[in-house]
PDB file of N, CA and C in Angstrom:
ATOM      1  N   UNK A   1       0.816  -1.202   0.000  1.00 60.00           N
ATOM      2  CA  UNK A   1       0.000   0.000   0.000  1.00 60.00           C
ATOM      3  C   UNK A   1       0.858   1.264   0.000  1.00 60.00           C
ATOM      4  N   UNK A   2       1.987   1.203   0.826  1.00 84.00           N
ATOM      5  CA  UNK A   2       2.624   2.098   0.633  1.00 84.00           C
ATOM      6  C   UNK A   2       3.236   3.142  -0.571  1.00 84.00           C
ATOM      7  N   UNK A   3       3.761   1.921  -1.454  1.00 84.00           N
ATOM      8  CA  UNK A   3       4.202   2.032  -2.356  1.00 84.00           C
ATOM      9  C   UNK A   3       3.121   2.951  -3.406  1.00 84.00           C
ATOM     10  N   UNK A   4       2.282   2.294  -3.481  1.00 87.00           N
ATOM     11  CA  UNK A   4       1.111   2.595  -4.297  1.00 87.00           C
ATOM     12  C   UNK A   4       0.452   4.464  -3.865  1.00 87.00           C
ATOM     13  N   UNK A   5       0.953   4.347  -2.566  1.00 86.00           N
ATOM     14  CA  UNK A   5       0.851   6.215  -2.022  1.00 86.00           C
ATOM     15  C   UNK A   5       1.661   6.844  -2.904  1.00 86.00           C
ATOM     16  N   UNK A   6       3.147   6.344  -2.787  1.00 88.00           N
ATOM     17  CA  UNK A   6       3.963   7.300  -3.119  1.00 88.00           C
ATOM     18  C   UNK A   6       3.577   7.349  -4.810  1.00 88.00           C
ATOM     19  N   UNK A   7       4.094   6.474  -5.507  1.00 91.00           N
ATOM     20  CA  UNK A   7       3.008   6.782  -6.730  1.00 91.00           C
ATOM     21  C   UNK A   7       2.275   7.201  -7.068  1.00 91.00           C
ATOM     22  N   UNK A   8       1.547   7.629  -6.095  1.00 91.00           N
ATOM     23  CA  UNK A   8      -0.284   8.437  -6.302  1.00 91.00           C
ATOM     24  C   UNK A   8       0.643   9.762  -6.160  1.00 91.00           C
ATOM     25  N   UNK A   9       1.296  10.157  -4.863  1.00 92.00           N
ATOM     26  CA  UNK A   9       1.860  11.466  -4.362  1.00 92.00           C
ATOM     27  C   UNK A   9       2.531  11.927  -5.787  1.00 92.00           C
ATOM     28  N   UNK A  10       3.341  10.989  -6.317  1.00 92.00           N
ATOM     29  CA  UNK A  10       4.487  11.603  -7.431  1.00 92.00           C
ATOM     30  C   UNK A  10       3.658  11.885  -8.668  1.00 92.00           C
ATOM     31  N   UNK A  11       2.608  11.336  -8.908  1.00 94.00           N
ATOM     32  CA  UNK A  11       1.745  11.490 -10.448  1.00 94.00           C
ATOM     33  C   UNK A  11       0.631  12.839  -9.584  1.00 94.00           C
ATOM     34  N   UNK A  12       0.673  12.910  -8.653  1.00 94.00           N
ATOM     35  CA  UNK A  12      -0.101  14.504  -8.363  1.00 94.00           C
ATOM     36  C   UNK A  12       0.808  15.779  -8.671  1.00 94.00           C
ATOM     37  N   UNK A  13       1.897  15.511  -7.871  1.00 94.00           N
ATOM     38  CA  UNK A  13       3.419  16.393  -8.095  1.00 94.00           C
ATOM     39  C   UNK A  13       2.955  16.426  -9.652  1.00 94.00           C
ATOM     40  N   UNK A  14       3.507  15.584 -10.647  1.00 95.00           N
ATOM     41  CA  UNK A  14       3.697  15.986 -11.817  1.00 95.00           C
ATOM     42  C   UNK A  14       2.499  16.774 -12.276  1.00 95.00           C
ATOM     43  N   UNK A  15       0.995  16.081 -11.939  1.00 96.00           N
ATOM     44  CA  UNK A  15       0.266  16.758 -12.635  1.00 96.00           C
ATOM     45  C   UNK A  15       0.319  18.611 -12.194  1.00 96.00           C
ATOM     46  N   UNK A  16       0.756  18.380 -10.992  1.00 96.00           N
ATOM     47  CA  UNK A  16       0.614  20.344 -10.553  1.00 96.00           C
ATOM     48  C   UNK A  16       2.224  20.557 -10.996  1.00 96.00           C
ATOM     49  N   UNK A  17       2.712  20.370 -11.447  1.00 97.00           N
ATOM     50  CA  UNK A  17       3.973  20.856 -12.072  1.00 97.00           C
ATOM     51  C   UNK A  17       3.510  21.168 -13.826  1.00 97.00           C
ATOM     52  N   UNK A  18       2.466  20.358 -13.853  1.00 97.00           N
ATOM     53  CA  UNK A  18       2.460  20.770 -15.531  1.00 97.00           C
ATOM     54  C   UNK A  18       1.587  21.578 -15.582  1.00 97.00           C
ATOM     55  N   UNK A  19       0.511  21.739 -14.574  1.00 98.00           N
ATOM     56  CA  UNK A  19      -0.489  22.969 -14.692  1.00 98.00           C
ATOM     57  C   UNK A  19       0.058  24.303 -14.259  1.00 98.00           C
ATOM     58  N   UNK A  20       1.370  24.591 -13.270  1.00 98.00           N
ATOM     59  CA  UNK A  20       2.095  25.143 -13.377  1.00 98.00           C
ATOM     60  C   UNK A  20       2.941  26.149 -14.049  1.00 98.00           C
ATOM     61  N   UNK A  21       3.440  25.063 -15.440  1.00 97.00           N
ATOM     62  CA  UNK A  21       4.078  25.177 -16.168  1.00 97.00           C
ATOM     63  C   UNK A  21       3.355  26.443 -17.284  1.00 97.00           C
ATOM     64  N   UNK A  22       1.794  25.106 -17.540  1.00 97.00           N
ATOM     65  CA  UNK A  22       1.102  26.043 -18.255  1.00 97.00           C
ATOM     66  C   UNK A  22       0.767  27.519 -18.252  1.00 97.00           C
ATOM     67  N   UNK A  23       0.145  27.176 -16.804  1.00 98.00           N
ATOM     68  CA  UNK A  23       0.233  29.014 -16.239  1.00 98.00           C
ATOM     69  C   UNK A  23       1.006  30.057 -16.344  1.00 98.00           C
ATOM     70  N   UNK A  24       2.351  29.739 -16.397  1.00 97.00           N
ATOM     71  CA  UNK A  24       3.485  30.309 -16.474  1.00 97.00           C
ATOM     72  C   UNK A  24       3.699  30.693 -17.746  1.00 97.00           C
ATOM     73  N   UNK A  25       3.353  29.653 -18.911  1.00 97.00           N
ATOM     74  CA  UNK A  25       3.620  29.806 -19.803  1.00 97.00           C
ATOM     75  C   UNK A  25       2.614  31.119 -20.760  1.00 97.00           C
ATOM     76  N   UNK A  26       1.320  30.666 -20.060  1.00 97.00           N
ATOM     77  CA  UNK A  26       0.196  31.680 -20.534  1.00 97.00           C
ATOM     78  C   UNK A  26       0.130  33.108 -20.287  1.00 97.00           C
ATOM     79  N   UNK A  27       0.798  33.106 -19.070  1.00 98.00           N
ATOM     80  CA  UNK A  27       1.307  34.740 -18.613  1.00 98.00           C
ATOM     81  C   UNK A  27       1.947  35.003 -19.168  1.00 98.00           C
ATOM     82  N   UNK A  28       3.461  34.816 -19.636  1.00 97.00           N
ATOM     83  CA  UNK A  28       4.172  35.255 -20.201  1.00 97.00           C
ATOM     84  C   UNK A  28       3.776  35.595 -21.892  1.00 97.00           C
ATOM     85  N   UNK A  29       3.229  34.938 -22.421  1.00 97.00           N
ATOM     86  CA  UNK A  29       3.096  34.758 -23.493  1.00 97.00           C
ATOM     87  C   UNK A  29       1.941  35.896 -23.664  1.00 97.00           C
ATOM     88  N   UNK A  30       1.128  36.357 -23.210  1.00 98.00           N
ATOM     89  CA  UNK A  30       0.235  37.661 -22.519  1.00 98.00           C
ATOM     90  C   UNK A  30       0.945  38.590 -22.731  1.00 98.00           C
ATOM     91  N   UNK A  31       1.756  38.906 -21.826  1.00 98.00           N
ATOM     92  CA  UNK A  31       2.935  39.773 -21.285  1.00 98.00           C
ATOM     93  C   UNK A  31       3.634  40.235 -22.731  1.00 98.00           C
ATOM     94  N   UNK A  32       4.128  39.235 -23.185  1.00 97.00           N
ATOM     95  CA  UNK A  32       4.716  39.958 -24.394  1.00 97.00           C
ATOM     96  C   UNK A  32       4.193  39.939 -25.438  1.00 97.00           C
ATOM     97  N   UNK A  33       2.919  39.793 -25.772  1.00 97.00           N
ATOM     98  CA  UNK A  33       1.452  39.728 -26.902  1.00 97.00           C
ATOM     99  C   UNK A  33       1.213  41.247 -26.456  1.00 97.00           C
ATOM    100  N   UNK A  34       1.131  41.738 -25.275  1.00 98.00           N
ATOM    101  CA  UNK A  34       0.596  43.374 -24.936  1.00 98.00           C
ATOM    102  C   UNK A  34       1.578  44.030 -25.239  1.00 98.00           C
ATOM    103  N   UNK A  35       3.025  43.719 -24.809  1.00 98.00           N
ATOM    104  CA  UNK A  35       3.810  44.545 -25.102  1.00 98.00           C
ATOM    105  C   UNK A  35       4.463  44.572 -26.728  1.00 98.00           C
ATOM    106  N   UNK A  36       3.964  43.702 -27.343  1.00 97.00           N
ATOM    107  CA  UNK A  36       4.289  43.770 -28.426  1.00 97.00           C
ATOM    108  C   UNK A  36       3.319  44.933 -29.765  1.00 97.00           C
ATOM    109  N   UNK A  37       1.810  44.645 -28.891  1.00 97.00           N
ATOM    110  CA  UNK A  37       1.443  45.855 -29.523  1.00 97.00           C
ATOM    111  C   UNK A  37       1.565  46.544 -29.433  1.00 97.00           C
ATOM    112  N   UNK A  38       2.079  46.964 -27.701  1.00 97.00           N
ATOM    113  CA  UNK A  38       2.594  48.392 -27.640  1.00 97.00           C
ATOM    114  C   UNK A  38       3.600  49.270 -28.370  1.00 97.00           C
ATOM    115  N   UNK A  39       4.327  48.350 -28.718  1.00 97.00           N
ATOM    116  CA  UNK A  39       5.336  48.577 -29.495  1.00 97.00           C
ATOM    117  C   UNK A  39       5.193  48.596 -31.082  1.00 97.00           C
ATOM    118  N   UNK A  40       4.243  48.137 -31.358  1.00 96.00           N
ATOM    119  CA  UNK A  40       3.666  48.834 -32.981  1.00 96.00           C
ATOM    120  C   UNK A  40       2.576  49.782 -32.599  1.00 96.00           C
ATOM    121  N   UNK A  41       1.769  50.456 -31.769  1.00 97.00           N
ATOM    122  CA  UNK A  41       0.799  51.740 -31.167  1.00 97.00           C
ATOM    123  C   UNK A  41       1.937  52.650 -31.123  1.00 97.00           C
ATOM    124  N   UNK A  42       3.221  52.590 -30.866  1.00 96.00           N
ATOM    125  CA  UNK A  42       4.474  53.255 -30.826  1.00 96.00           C
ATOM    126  C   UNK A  42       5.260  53.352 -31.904  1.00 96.00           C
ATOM    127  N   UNK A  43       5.036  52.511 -32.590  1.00 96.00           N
ATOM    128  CA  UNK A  43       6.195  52.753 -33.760  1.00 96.00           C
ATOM    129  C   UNK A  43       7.786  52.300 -33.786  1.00 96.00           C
ATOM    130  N   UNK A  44       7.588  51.149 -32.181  1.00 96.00           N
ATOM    131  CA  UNK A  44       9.133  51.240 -32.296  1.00 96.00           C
ATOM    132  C   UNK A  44       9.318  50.107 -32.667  1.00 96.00           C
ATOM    133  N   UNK A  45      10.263  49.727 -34.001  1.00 96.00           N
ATOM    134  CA  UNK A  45      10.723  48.619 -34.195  1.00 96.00           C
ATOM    135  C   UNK A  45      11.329  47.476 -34.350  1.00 96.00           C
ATOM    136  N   UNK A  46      12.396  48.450 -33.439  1.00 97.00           N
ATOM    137  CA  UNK A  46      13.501  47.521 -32.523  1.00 97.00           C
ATOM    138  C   UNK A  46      12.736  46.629 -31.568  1.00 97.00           C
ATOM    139  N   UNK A  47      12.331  47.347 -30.760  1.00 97.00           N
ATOM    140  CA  UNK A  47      11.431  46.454 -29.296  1.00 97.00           C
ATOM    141  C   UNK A  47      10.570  45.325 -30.260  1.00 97.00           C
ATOM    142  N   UNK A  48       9.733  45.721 -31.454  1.00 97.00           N
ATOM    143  CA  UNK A  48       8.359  44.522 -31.458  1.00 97.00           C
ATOM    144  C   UNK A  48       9.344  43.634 -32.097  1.00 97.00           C
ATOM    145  N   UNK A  49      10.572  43.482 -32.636  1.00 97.00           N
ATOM    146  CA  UNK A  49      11.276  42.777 -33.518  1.00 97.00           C
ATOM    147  C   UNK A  49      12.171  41.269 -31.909  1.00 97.00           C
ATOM    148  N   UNK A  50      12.066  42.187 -31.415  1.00 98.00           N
ATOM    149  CA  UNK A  50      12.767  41.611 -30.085  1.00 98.00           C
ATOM    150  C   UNK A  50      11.898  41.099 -29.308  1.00 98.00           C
ATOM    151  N   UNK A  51      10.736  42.137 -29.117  1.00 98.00           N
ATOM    152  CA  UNK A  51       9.649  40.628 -28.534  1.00 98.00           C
ATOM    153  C   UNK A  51       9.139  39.869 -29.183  1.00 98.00           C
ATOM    154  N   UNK A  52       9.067  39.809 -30.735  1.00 97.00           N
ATOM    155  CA  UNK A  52       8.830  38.745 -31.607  1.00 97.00           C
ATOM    156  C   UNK A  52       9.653  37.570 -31.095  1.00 97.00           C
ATOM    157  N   UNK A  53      10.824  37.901 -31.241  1.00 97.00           N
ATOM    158  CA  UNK A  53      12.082  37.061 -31.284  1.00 97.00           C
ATOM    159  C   UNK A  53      11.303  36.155 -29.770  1.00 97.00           C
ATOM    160  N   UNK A  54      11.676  37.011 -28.921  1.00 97.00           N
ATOM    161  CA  UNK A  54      11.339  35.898 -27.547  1.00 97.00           C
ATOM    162  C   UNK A  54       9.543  35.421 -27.409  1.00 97.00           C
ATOM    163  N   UNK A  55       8.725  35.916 -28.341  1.00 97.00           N
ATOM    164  CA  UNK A  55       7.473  34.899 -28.091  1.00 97.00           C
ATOM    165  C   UNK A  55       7.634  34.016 -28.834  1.00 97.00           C
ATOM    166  N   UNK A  56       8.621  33.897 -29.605  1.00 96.00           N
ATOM    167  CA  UNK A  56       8.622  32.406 -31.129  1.00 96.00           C
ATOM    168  C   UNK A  56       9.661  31.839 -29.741  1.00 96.00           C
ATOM    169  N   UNK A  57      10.579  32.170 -29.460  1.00 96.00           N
ATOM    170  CA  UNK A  57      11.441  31.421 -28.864  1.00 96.00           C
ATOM    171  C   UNK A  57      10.529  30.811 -27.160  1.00 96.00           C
ATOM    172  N   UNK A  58       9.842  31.747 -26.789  1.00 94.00           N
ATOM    173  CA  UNK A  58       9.028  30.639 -25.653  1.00 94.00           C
ATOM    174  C   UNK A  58       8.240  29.892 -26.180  1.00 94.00           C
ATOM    175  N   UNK A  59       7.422  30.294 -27.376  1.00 90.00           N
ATOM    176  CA  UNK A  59       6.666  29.161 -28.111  1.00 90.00           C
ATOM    177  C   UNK A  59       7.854  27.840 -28.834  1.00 90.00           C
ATOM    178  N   UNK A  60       8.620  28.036 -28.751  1.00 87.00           N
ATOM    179  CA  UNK A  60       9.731  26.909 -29.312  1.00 87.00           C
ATOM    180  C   UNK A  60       9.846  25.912 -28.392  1.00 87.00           C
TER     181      UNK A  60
END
């Protein structure tokens, strides 16, 4: 029985590590989706070229 706990414990761990993950991932990906328009409402095209760069690269 024991055994069969810790197994249960470690497949919960993972599952809240991947919902986690997601979350993390969805904020960020937010984060630089707003700031990226900000940065064409601005005109600047250094910045949206650079947060392009890092939303393809967290989506990678």
């Amino acid at each position: 029985m024991d055994k069969m706990k810790v197994t249960y414990e470690a497949m919960l761990g993972l599952a809240a590590e991947l919902v986690l993950d997601e979350a993390v991932l969805k904020f960020k990906t937010e984060k630089l989706s707003k700031a990226i328009d900000e940065a064409l409402a601005c005109g600047d095209e250094d910045t949206f070229y650079r947060l392009v760069k890092q939303l393809n690269e967290l989506k990678a």
